[in-house]
JSON list of C-alpha atoms in Angstrom, two decimals:
[
{"chain": "A", "resi": 185, "resn": "MET", "atom": "CA", "xyz": [0.00, 0.00, 0.00]},
{"chain": "A", "resi": 186, "resn": "LYS", "atom": "CA", "xyz": [2.83, 2.38, 0.89]},
{"chain": "A", "resi": 187, "resn": "LYS", "atom": "CA", "xyz": [4.46, 1.60, -2.49]},
{"chain": "A", "resi": 188, "resn": "ASN", "atom": "CA", "xyz": [1.23, 2.41, -4.37]},
{"chain": "A", "resi": 189, "resn": "LEU", "atom": "CA", "xyz": [0.80, 5.67, -2.48]},
{"chain": "A", "resi": 190, "resn": "MET", "atom": "CA", "xyz": [4.38, 6.69, -3.31]},
{"chain": "A", "resi": 191, "resn": "ILE", "atom": "CA", "xyz": [3.84, 5.89, -7.01]},
{"chain": "A", "resi": 192, "resn": "ALA", "atom": "CA", "xyz": [0.62, 7.95, -7.02]},
{"chain": "A", "resi": 193, "resn": "VAL", "atom": "CA", "xyz": [2.33, 10.95, -5.39]},
{"chain": "A", "resi": 194, "resn": "LEU", "atom": "CA", "xyz": [5.31, 10.77, -7.78]},
{"chain": "A", "resi": 195, "resn": "MET", "atom": "CA", "xyz": [3.01, 10.48, -10.82]},
{"chain": "A", "resi": 196, "resn": "THR", "atom": "CA", "xyz": [1.00, 13.49, -9.60]},
{"chain": "A", "resi": 197, "resn": "ILE", "atom": "CA", "xyz": [4.18, 15.55, -9.24]},
{"chain": "A", "resi": 198, "resn": "ALA", "atom": "CA", "xyz": [5.57, 14.37, -12.61]},
{"chain": "A", "resi": 199, "resn": "THR", "atom": "CA", "xyz": [2.35, 15.08, -14.54]},
{"chain": "A", "resi": 200, "resn": "THR", "atom": "CA", "xyz": [1.90, 18.44, -12.78]},
{"chain": "A", "resi": 201, "resn": "VAL", "atom": "CA", "xyz": [5.40, 19.54, -13.77]},
{"chain": "A", "resi": 202, "resn": "LEU", "atom": "CA", "xyz": [5.13, 18.11, -17.29]},
{"chain": "A", "resi": 203, "resn": "LEU", "atom": "CA", "xyz": [1.58, 19.18, -18.15]},
{"chain": "A", "resi": 204, "resn": "GLY", "atom": "CA", "xyz": [1.20, 22.17, -15.85]},
{"chain": "A", "resi": 205, "resn": "ILE", "atom": "CA", "xyz": [4.55, 23.88, -16.36]},
{"chain": "A", "resi": 206, "resn": "ILE", "atom": "CA", "xyz": [6.69, 22.47, -19.20]},
{"chain": "A", "resi": 207, "resn": "TYR", "atom": "CA", "xyz": [3.93, 21.93, -21.80]},
{"chain": "A", "resi": 208, "resn": "PRO", "atom": "CA", "xyz": [2.35, 25.42, -21.38]},
{"chain": "A", "resi": 209, "resn": "LEU", "atom": "CA", "xyz": [5.80, 27.06, -21.56]},
{"chain": "A", "resi": 210, "resn": "VAL", "atom": "CA", "xyz": [6.67, 25.16, -24.76]},
{"chain": "A", "resi": 211, "resn": "VAL", "atom": "CA", "xyz": [3.33, 25.99, -26.41]},
{"chain": "A", "resi": 212, "resn": "THR", "atom": "CA", "xyz": [3.59, 29.65, -25.39]},
{"chain": "A", "resi": 213, "resn": "GLY", "atom": "CA", "xyz": [7.17, 29.83, -26.67]},
{"chain": "A", "resi": 214, "resn": "LEU", "atom": "CA", "xyz": [6.23, 28.28, -30.02]},
{"chain": "A", "resi": 215, "resn": "ALA", "atom": "CA", "xyz": [3.24, 30.63, -30.35]},
{"chain": "A", "resi": 216, "resn": "GLN", "atom": "CA", "xyz": [5.46, 33.64, -29.66]},
{"chain": "A", "resi": 217, "resn": "LEU", "atom": "CA", "xyz": [8.05, 32.39, -32.13]},
{"chain": "A", "resi": 218, "resn": "PHE", "atom": "CA", "xyz": [5.77, 31.43, -35.05]},
{"chain": "A", "resi": 219, "resn": "PHE", "atom": "CA", "xyz": [2.52, 33.39, -34.48]},
{"chain": "A", "resi": 220, "resn": "LYS", "atom": "CA", "xyz": [3.53, 36.47, -32.47]},
{"chain": "A", "resi": 221, "resn": "ASP", "atom": "CA", "xyz": [0.72, 38.72, -33.77]},
{"chain": "A", "resi": 222, "resn": "LYS", "atom": "CA", "xyz": [-2.02, 36.16, -33.18]},
{"chain": "A", "resi": 223, "resn": "ALA", "atom": "CA", "xyz": [-0.63, 35.01, -29.82]},
{"chain": "A", "resi": 224, "resn": "ASN", "atom": "CA", "xyz": [-0.67, 38.58, -28.52]},
{"chain": "A", "resi": 225, "resn": "GLY", "atom": "CA", "xyz": [-4.26, 39.43, -29.43]},
{"chain": "A", "resi": 226, "resn": "GLN", "atom": "CA", "xyz": [-3.80, 40.79, -32.97]},
{"chain": "A", "resi": 227, "resn": "LEU", "atom": "CA", "xyz": [-3.22, 44.29, -31.64]},
{"chain": "A", "resi": 228, "resn": "ILE", "atom": "CA", "xyz": [-3.34, 47.29, -33.96]},
{"chain": "A", "resi": 229, "resn": "VAL", "atom": "CA", "xyz": [-0.61, 49.84, -33.26]},
{"chain": "A", "resi": 230, "resn": "GLN", "atom": "CA", "xyz": [-0.54, 53.38, -34.66]},
{"chain": "A", "resi": 231, "resn": "ASN", "atom": "CA", "xyz": [2.21, 55.87, -33.87]},
{"chain": "A", "resi": 232, "resn": "GLY", "atom": "CA", "xyz": [3.61, 53.50, -31.25]},
{"chain": "A", "resi": 233, "resn": "LYS", "atom": "CA", "xyz": [0.29, 53.31, -29.37]},
{"chain": "A", "resi": 234, "resn": "VAL", "atom": "CA", "xyz": [-2.08, 50.35, -29.21]},
{"chain": "A", "resi": 235, "resn": "VAL", "atom": "CA", "xyz": [-5.46, 51.49, -30.56]},
{"chain": "A", "resi": 236, "resn": "GLY", "atom": "CA", "xyz": [-7.32, 48.20, -30.40]},
{"chain": "A", "resi": 237, "resn": "SER", "atom": "CA", "xyz": [-7.48, 44.59, -31.45]},
{"chain": "A", "resi": 238, "resn": "ARG", "atom": "CA", "xyz": [-8.66, 43.05, -34.71]},
{"chain": "A", "resi": 239, "resn": "ILE", "atom": "CA", "xyz": [-10.56, 40.40, -32.76]},
{"chain": "A", "resi": 240, "resn": "ILE", "atom": "CA", "xyz": [-12.31, 42.40, -30.01]},
{"chain": "A", "resi": 241, "resn": "GLY", "atom": "CA", "xyz": [-15.03, 44.90, -30.86]},
{"chain": "A", "resi": 242, "resn": "GLN", "atom": "CA", "xyz": [-15.11, 48.49, -29.68]},
{"chain": "A", "resi": 243, "resn": "ALA", "atom": "CA", "xyz": [-17.90, 50.99, -29.33]},
{"chain": "A", "resi": 244, "resn": "PHE", "atom": "CA", "xyz": [-18.01, 53.81, -31.86]},
{"chain": "A", "resi": 245, "resn": "VAL", "atom": "CA", "xyz": [-20.75, 56.33, -31.24]},
{"chain": "A", "resi": 246, "resn": "GLY", "atom": "CA", "xyz": [-20.00, 59.46, -33.28]},
{"chain": "A", "resi": 247, "resn": "PRO", "atom": "CA", "xyz": [-22.02, 60.09, -36.46]},
{"chain": "A", "resi": 248, "resn": "GLY", "atom": "CA", "xyz": [-18.82, 60.16, -38.52]},
{"chain": "A", "resi": 249, "resn": "TYR", "atom": "CA", "xyz": [-17.94, 56.57, -37.63]},
{"chain": "A", "resi": 250, "resn": "PHE", "atom": "CA", "xyz": [-19.26, 53.17, -38.54]},
{"chain": "A", "resi": 251, "resn": "HIS", "atom": "CA", "xyz": [-20.95, 51.66, -35.51]},
{"chain": "A", "resi": 252, "resn": "SER", "atom": "CA", "xyz": [-20.36, 48.15, -34.24]},
{"chain": "A", "resi": 253, "resn": "ARG", "atom": "CA", "xyz": [-22.97, 45.65, -33.17]},
{"chain": "A", "resi": 254, "resn": "PRO", "atom": "CA", "xyz": [-24.53, 46.34, -29.77]},
{"chain": "A", "resi": 255, "resn": "SER", "atom": "CA", "xyz": [-22.65, 44.61, -26.96]},
{"chain": "A", "resi": 256, "resn": "ALA", "atom": "CA", "xyz": [-24.09, 42.77, -23.98]},
{"chain": "A", "resi": 257, "resn": "ALA", "atom": "CA", "xyz": [-20.64, 42.29, -22.40]},
{"chain": "A", "resi": 258, "resn": "GLY", "atom": "CA", "xyz": [-20.61, 44.25, -19.14]},
{"chain": "A", "resi": 259, "resn": "ASN", "atom": "CA", "xyz": [-20.91, 47.95, -19.85]},
{"chain": "A", "resi": 260, "resn": "GLY", "atom": "CA", "xyz": [-20.23, 47.29, -23.51]},
{"chain": "A", "resi": 261, "resn": "TYR", "atom": "CA", "xyz": [-17.24, 45.52, -25.07]},
{"chain": "A", "resi": 262, "resn": "ASP", "atom": "CA", "xyz": [-15.87, 44.54, -21.66]},
{"chain": "A", "resi": 263, "resn": "ALA", "atom": "CA", "xyz": [-13.57, 41.60, -22.47]},
{"chain": "A", "resi": 264, "resn": "THR", "atom": "CA", "xyz": [-13.56, 40.49, -18.83]},
{"chain": "A", "resi": 265, "resn": "ASN", "atom": "CA", "xyz": [-17.33, 40.03, -19.00]},
{"chain": "A", "resi": 266, "resn": "SER", "atom": "CA", "xyz": [-17.73, 38.37, -22.40]},
{"chain": "A", "resi": 267, "resn": "ASN", "atom": "CA", "xyz": [-21.25, 37.08, -22.73]},
{"chain": "A", "resi": 268, "resn": "GLY", "atom": "CA", "xyz": [-24.41, 37.39, -24.74]},
{"chain": "A", "resi": 269, "resn": "SER", "atom": "CA", "xyz": [-27.46, 39.04, -23.24]},
{"chain": "A", "resi": 270, "resn": "GLN", "atom": "CA", "xyz": [-29.11, 35.76, -22.18]},
{"chain": "A", "resi": 271, "resn": "LEU", "atom": "CA", "xyz": [-32.47, 37.37, -22.96]},
{"chain": "A", "resi": 272, "resn": "GLY", "atom": "CA", "xyz": [-35.01, 35.21, -24.77]},
{"chain": "A", "resi": 273, "resn": "PRO", "atom": "CA", "xyz": [-36.96, 36.41, -27.81]},
{"chain": "A", "resi": 274, "resn": "THR", "atom": "CA", "xyz": [-40.06, 37.17, -25.73]},
{"chain": "A", "resi": 275, "resn": "ASN", "atom": "CA", "xyz": [-38.21, 39.13, -23.05]},
{"chain": "A", "resi": 276, "resn": "GLN", "atom": "CA", "xyz": [-39.71, 42.64, -22.88]},
{"chain": "A", "resi": 277, "resn": "HIS", "atom": "CA", "xyz": [-36.35, 44.28, -22.07]},
{"chain": "A", "resi": 278, "resn": "LEU", "atom": "CA", "xyz": [-34.86, 42.80, -25.26]},
{"chain": "A", "resi": 279, "resn": "ILE", "atom": "CA", "xyz": [-37.89, 43.78, -27.34]},
{"chain": "A", "resi": 280, "resn": "ASP", "atom": "CA", "xyz": [-37.75, 47.37, -26.05]},
{"chain": "A", "resi": 281, "resn": "ARG", "atom": "CA", "xyz": [-33.99, 47.67, -26.65]},
{"chain": "A", "resi": 282, "resn": "VAL", "atom": "CA", "xyz": [-34.28, 46.33, -30.21]},
{"chain": "A", "resi": 283, "resn": "LYS", "atom": "CA", "xyz": [-37.20, 48.69, -30.97]},
{"chain": "A", "resi": 284, "resn": "THR", "atom": "CA", "xyz": [-35.17, 51.64, -29.66]},
{"chain": "A", "resi": 285, "resn": "ASP", "atom": "CA", "xyz": [-32.14, 50.61, -31.72]},
{"chain": "A", "resi": 286, "resn": "VAL", "atom": "CA", "xyz": [-34.26, 50.17, -34.86]},
{"chain": "A", "resi": 287, "resn": "ALA", "atom": "CA", "xyz": [-35.83, 53.61, -34.40]},
{"chain": "A", "resi": 288, "resn": "SER", "atom": "CA", "xyz": [-32.41, 55.18, -33.82]},
{"chain": "A", "resi": 289, "resn": "ASN", "atom": "CA", "xyz": [-30.97, 53.56, -36.95]},
{"chain": "A", "resi": 290, "resn": "GLN", "atom": "CA", "xyz": [-34.00, 54.45, -39.06]},
{"chain": "A", "resi": 291, "resn": "ALA", "atom": "CA", "xyz": [-33.62, 58.09, -38.05]},
{"chain": "A", "resi": 292, "resn": "ASP", "atom": "CA", "xyz": [-30.35, 58.02, -40.02]},
{"chain": "A", "resi": 293, "resn": "ASN", "atom": "CA", "xyz": [-31.90, 56.22, -43.01]},
{"chain": "A", "resi": 294, "resn": "PRO", "atom": "CA", "xyz": [-35.67, 56.76, -43.09]},
{"chain": "A", "resi": 295, "resn": "GLY", "atom": "CA", "xyz": [-37.59, 54.05, -44.87]},
{"chain": "A", "resi": 296, "resn": "GLN", "atom": "CA", "xyz": [-34.65, 51.63, -45.04]},
{"chain": "A", "resi": 297, "resn": "SER", "atom": "CA", "xyz": [-34.70, 48.20, -43.45]},
{"chain": "A", "resi": 298, "resn": "VAL", "atom": "CA", "xyz": [-32.18, 48.01, -40.62]},
{"chain": "A", "resi": 299, "resn": "PRO", "atom": "CA", "xyz": [-29.76, 45.07, -40.91]},
{"chain": "A", "resi": 300, "resn": "VAL", "atom": "CA", "xyz": [-30.31, 42.69, -38.03]},
{"chain": "A", "resi": 301, "resn": "ASP", "atom": "CA", "xyz": [-26.70, 42.80, -36.81]},
{"chain": "A", "resi": 302, "resn": "LEU", "atom": "CA", "xyz": [-27.04, 46.51, -36.01]},
{"chain": "A", "resi": 303, "resn": "VAL", "atom": "CA", "xyz": [-29.74, 45.79, -33.42]},
{"chain": "A", "resi": 304, "resn": "THR", "atom": "CA", "xyz": [-28.77, 42.37, -32.03]},
{"chain": "A", "resi": 305, "resn": "THR", "atom": "CA", "xyz": [-25.80, 41.43, -29.88]},
{"chain": "A", "resi": 306, "resn": "SER", "atom": "CA", "xyz": [-23.39, 38.64, -30.71]},
{"chain": "A", "resi": 307, "resn": "ALA", "atom": "CA", "xyz": [-22.97, 35.57, -28.54]},
{"chain": "A", "resi": 308, "resn": "SER", "atom": "CA", "xyz": [-19.74, 36.91, -27.02]},
{"chain": "A", "resi": 309, "resn": "GLY", "atom": "CA", "xyz": [-20.73, 40.57, -26.93]},
{"chain": "A", "resi": 310, "resn": "LEU", "atom": "CA", "xyz": [-17.30, 41.36, -28.40]},
{"chain": "A", "resi": 311, "resn": "ASP", "atom": "CA", "xyz": [-17.85, 40.82, -32.13]},
{"chain": "A", "resi": 312, "resn": "PRO", "atom": "CA", "xyz": [-15.43, 43.10, -34.06]},
{"chain": "A", "resi": 313, "resn": "ASP", "atom": "CA", "xyz": [-17.23, 42.67, -37.38]},
{"chain": "A", "resi": 314, "resn": "ILE", "atom": "CA", "xyz": [-20.47, 43.71, -39.00]},
{"chain": "A", "resi": 315, "resn": "SER", "atom": "CA", "xyz": [-22.05, 42.47, -42.20]},
{"chain": "A", "resi": 316, "resn": "PRO", "atom": "CA", "xyz": [-21.42, 44.33, -45.47]},
{"chain": "A", "resi": 317, "resn": "ALA", "atom": "CA", "xyz": [-25.14, 45.21, -45.44]},
{"chain": "A", "resi": 318, "resn": "ALA", "atom": "CA", "xyz": [-24.77, 46.83, -41.99]},
{"chain": "A", "resi": 319, "resn": "ALA", "atom": "CA", "xyz": [-21.76, 48.82, -43.21]},
{"chain": "A", "resi": 320, "resn": "GLU", "atom": "CA", "xyz": [-23.56, 49.95, -46.39]},
{"chain": "A", "resi": 321, "resn": "PHE", "atom": "CA", "xyz": [-26.58, 50.96, -44.31]},
{"chain": "A", "resi": 322, "resn": "GLN", "atom": "CA", "xyz": [-24.37, 53.42, -42.42]},
{"chain": "A", "resi": 323, "resn": "VAL", "atom": "CA", "xyz": [-22.70, 54.92, -45.52]},
{"chain": "A", "resi": 324, "resn": "PRO", "atom": "CA", "xyz": [-25.08, 57.90, -45.95]},
{"chain": "A", "resi": 325, "resn": "ARG", "atom": "CA", "xyz": [-24.64, 59.05, -42.33]},
{"chain": "A", "resi": 326, "resn": "VAL", "atom": "CA", "xyz": [-20.86, 58.68, -42.38]},
{"chain": "A", "resi": 327, "resn": "ALA", "atom": "CA", "xyz": [-20.49, 60.36, -45.82]},
{"chain": "A", "resi": 328, "resn": "LYS", "atom": "CA", "xyz": [-22.68, 63.28, -44.77]},
{"chain": "A", "resi": 329, "resn": "HIS", "atom": "CA", "xyz": [-20.77, 63.85, -41.54]},
{"chain": "A", "resi": 330, "resn": "ARG", "atom": "CA", "xyz": [-17.36, 63.51, -43.22]},
{"chain": "A", "resi": 331, "resn": "GLY", "atom": "CA", "xyz": [-18.39, 65.79, -46.11]},
{"chain": "A", "resi": 332, "resn": "VAL", "atom": "CA", "xyz": [-17.50, 63.29, -48.84]},
{"chain": "A", "resi": 333, "resn": "SER", "atom": "CA", "xyz": [-19.52, 61.44, -51.45]},
{"chain": "A", "resi": 334, "resn": "GLU", "atom": "CA", "xyz": [-21.30, 58.20, -50.62]},
{"chain": "A", "resi": 335, "resn": "ASP", "atom": "CA", "xyz": [-19.42, 56.52, -53.49]},
{"chain": "A", "resi": 336, "resn": "GLN", "atom": "CA", "xyz": [-16.08, 57.25, -51.80]},
{"chain": "A", "resi": 337, "resn": "ILE", "atom": "CA", "xyz": [-17.29, 55.72, -48.54]},
{"chain": "A", "resi": 338, "resn": "LYS", "atom": "CA", "xyz": [-18.82, 52.73, -50.38]},
{"chain": "A", "resi": 339, "resn": "ARG", "atom": "CA", "xyz": [-15.47, 52.04, -52.05]},
{"chain": "A", "resi": 340, "resn": "LEU", "atom": "CA", "xyz": [-13.79, 52.13, -48.64]},
{"chain": "A", "resi": 341, "resn": "VAL", "atom": "CA", "xyz": [-16.34, 49.63, -47.29]},
{"chain": "A", "resi": 342, "resn": "GLN", "atom": "CA", "xyz": [-15.72, 47.36, -50.29]},
{"chain": "A", "resi": 343, "resn": "GLU", "atom": "CA", "xyz": [-11.94, 47.52, -49.66]},
{"chain": "A", "resi": 344, "resn": "HIS", "atom": "CA", "xyz": [-12.54, 46.35, -46.09]},
{"chain": "A", "resi": 345, "resn": "THR", "atom": "CA", "xyz": [-15.06, 43.62, -46.90]},
{"chain": "A", "resi": 346, "resn": "GLN", "atom": "CA", "xyz": [-13.58, 40.20, -46.19]},
{"chain": "A", "resi": 347, "resn": "LEU", "atom": "CA", "xyz": [-15.12, 37.31, -48.09]},
{"chain": "A", "resi": 348, "resn": "ARG", "atom": "CA", "xyz": [-15.83, 33.84, -46.73]},
{"chain": "A", "resi": 349, "resn": "GLN", "atom": "CA", "xyz": [-12.73, 31.93, -45.74]},
{"chain": "A", "resi": 350, "resn": "LEU", "atom": "CA", "xyz": [-11.85, 29.35, -48.40]},
{"chain": "A", "resi": 351, "resn": "GLY", "atom": "CA", "xyz": [-15.02, 30.49, -50.18]},
{"chain": "A", "resi": 352, "resn": "ILE", "atom": "CA", "xyz": [-17.32, 28.49, -47.87]},
{"chain": "A", "resi": 353, "resn": "LEU", "atom": "CA", "xyz": [-16.54, 29.22, -44.20]},
{"chain": "A", "resi": 354, "resn": "GLY", "atom": "CA", "xyz": [-18.30, 32.01, -42.32]},
{"chain": "A", "resi": 355, "resn": "GLU", "atom": "CA", "xyz": [-20.01, 35.02, -43.80]},
{"chain": "A", "resi": 356, "resn": "PRO", "atom": "CA", "xyz": [-18.67, 38.12, -45.54]},
{"chain": "A", "resi": 357, "resn": "ARG", "atom": "CA", "xyz": [-17.75, 40.69, -42.91]},
{"chain": "A", "resi": 358, "resn": "VAL", "atom": "CA", "xyz": [-16.27, 44.13, -42.29]},
{"chain": "A", "resi": 359, "resn": "ASN", "atom": "CA", "xyz": [-13.95, 44.79, -39.35]},
{"chain": "A", "resi": 360, "resn": "VAL", "atom": "CA", "xyz": [-15.29, 48.02, -37.82]},
{"chain": "A", "resi": 361, "resn": "LEU", "atom": "CA", "xyz": [-12.08, 49.14, -36.12]},
{"chain": "A", "resi": 362, "resn": "GLU", "atom": "CA", "xyz": [-9.95, 48.73, -39.25]},
{"chain": "A", "resi": 363, "resn": "LEU", "atom": "CA", "xyz": [-12.61, 50.47, -41.36]},
{"chain": "A", "resi": 364, "resn": "ASN", "atom": "CA", "xyz": [-12.83, 53.43, -38.96]},
{"chain": "A", "resi": 365, "resn": "LEU", "atom": "CA", "xyz": [-9.05, 53.77, -38.73]},
{"chain": "A", "resi": 366, "resn": "ASP", "atom": "CA", "xyz": [-8.82, 53.86, -42.52]},
{"chain": "A", "resi": 367, "resn": "LEU", "atom": "CA", "xyz": [-11.74, 56.30, -42.60]},
{"chain": "A", "resi": 368, "resn": "ASN", "atom": "CA", "xyz": [-9.85, 58.65, -40.27]},
{"chain": "A", "resi": 369, "resn": "ALA", "atom": "CA", "xyz": [-6.72, 58.37, -42.40]},
{"chain": "A", "resi": 370, "resn": "LYS", "atom": "CA", "xyz": [-8.43, 58.99, -45.75]},
{"chain": "A", "resi": 371, "resn": "PHE", "atom": "CA", "xyz": [-11.31, 61.28, -44.78]},
{"chain": "A", "resi": 372, "resn": "PRO", "atom": "CA", "xyz": [-10.51, 63.06, -41.50]},
{"chain": "A", "resi": 373, "resn": "THR", "atom": "CA", "xyz": [-13.33, 64.91, -39.78]},
{"chain": "A", "resi": 374, "resn": "LYS", "atom": "CA", "xyz": [-13.33, 68.65, -40.27]}
]
């Protein structure tokens, strides 16, 4: 019995060291060596300052910016509180919020159907992308505020539209942060 107990203790120590210390250090080292950008959160740096991440959404509220999907993560885009709203389709709070968001979006584009991703949250609450339809819906507001033609803004949206991966995976999408950064660079607000 004493021999079995000693074997169990030694195996626990060996597997803890191997799988709890050595393996994570090797994987982290390889990730830093071969995939540094992805391993560090795909950060976007401008003028030596981190302005955001390609994979975590941010709130943009000004009329001269493309707006992201609504976020249910904490107080909005809180990565430490990643979560969907957990509200069911018959929940009155959800219904009221969606109605308010639809009315707000339609004020910018009267008579236009509002793309669903502009009024619904993603499962994580941190989605960095919107659909091309959601981006195109916002073009008139952004163009008007920036004082440029809608065609110029539409071309910018098309440049930032990413197609399905391998032609079949996912949906076409537009990264809002990258689009807004390019918007600031090409058409600064006056």
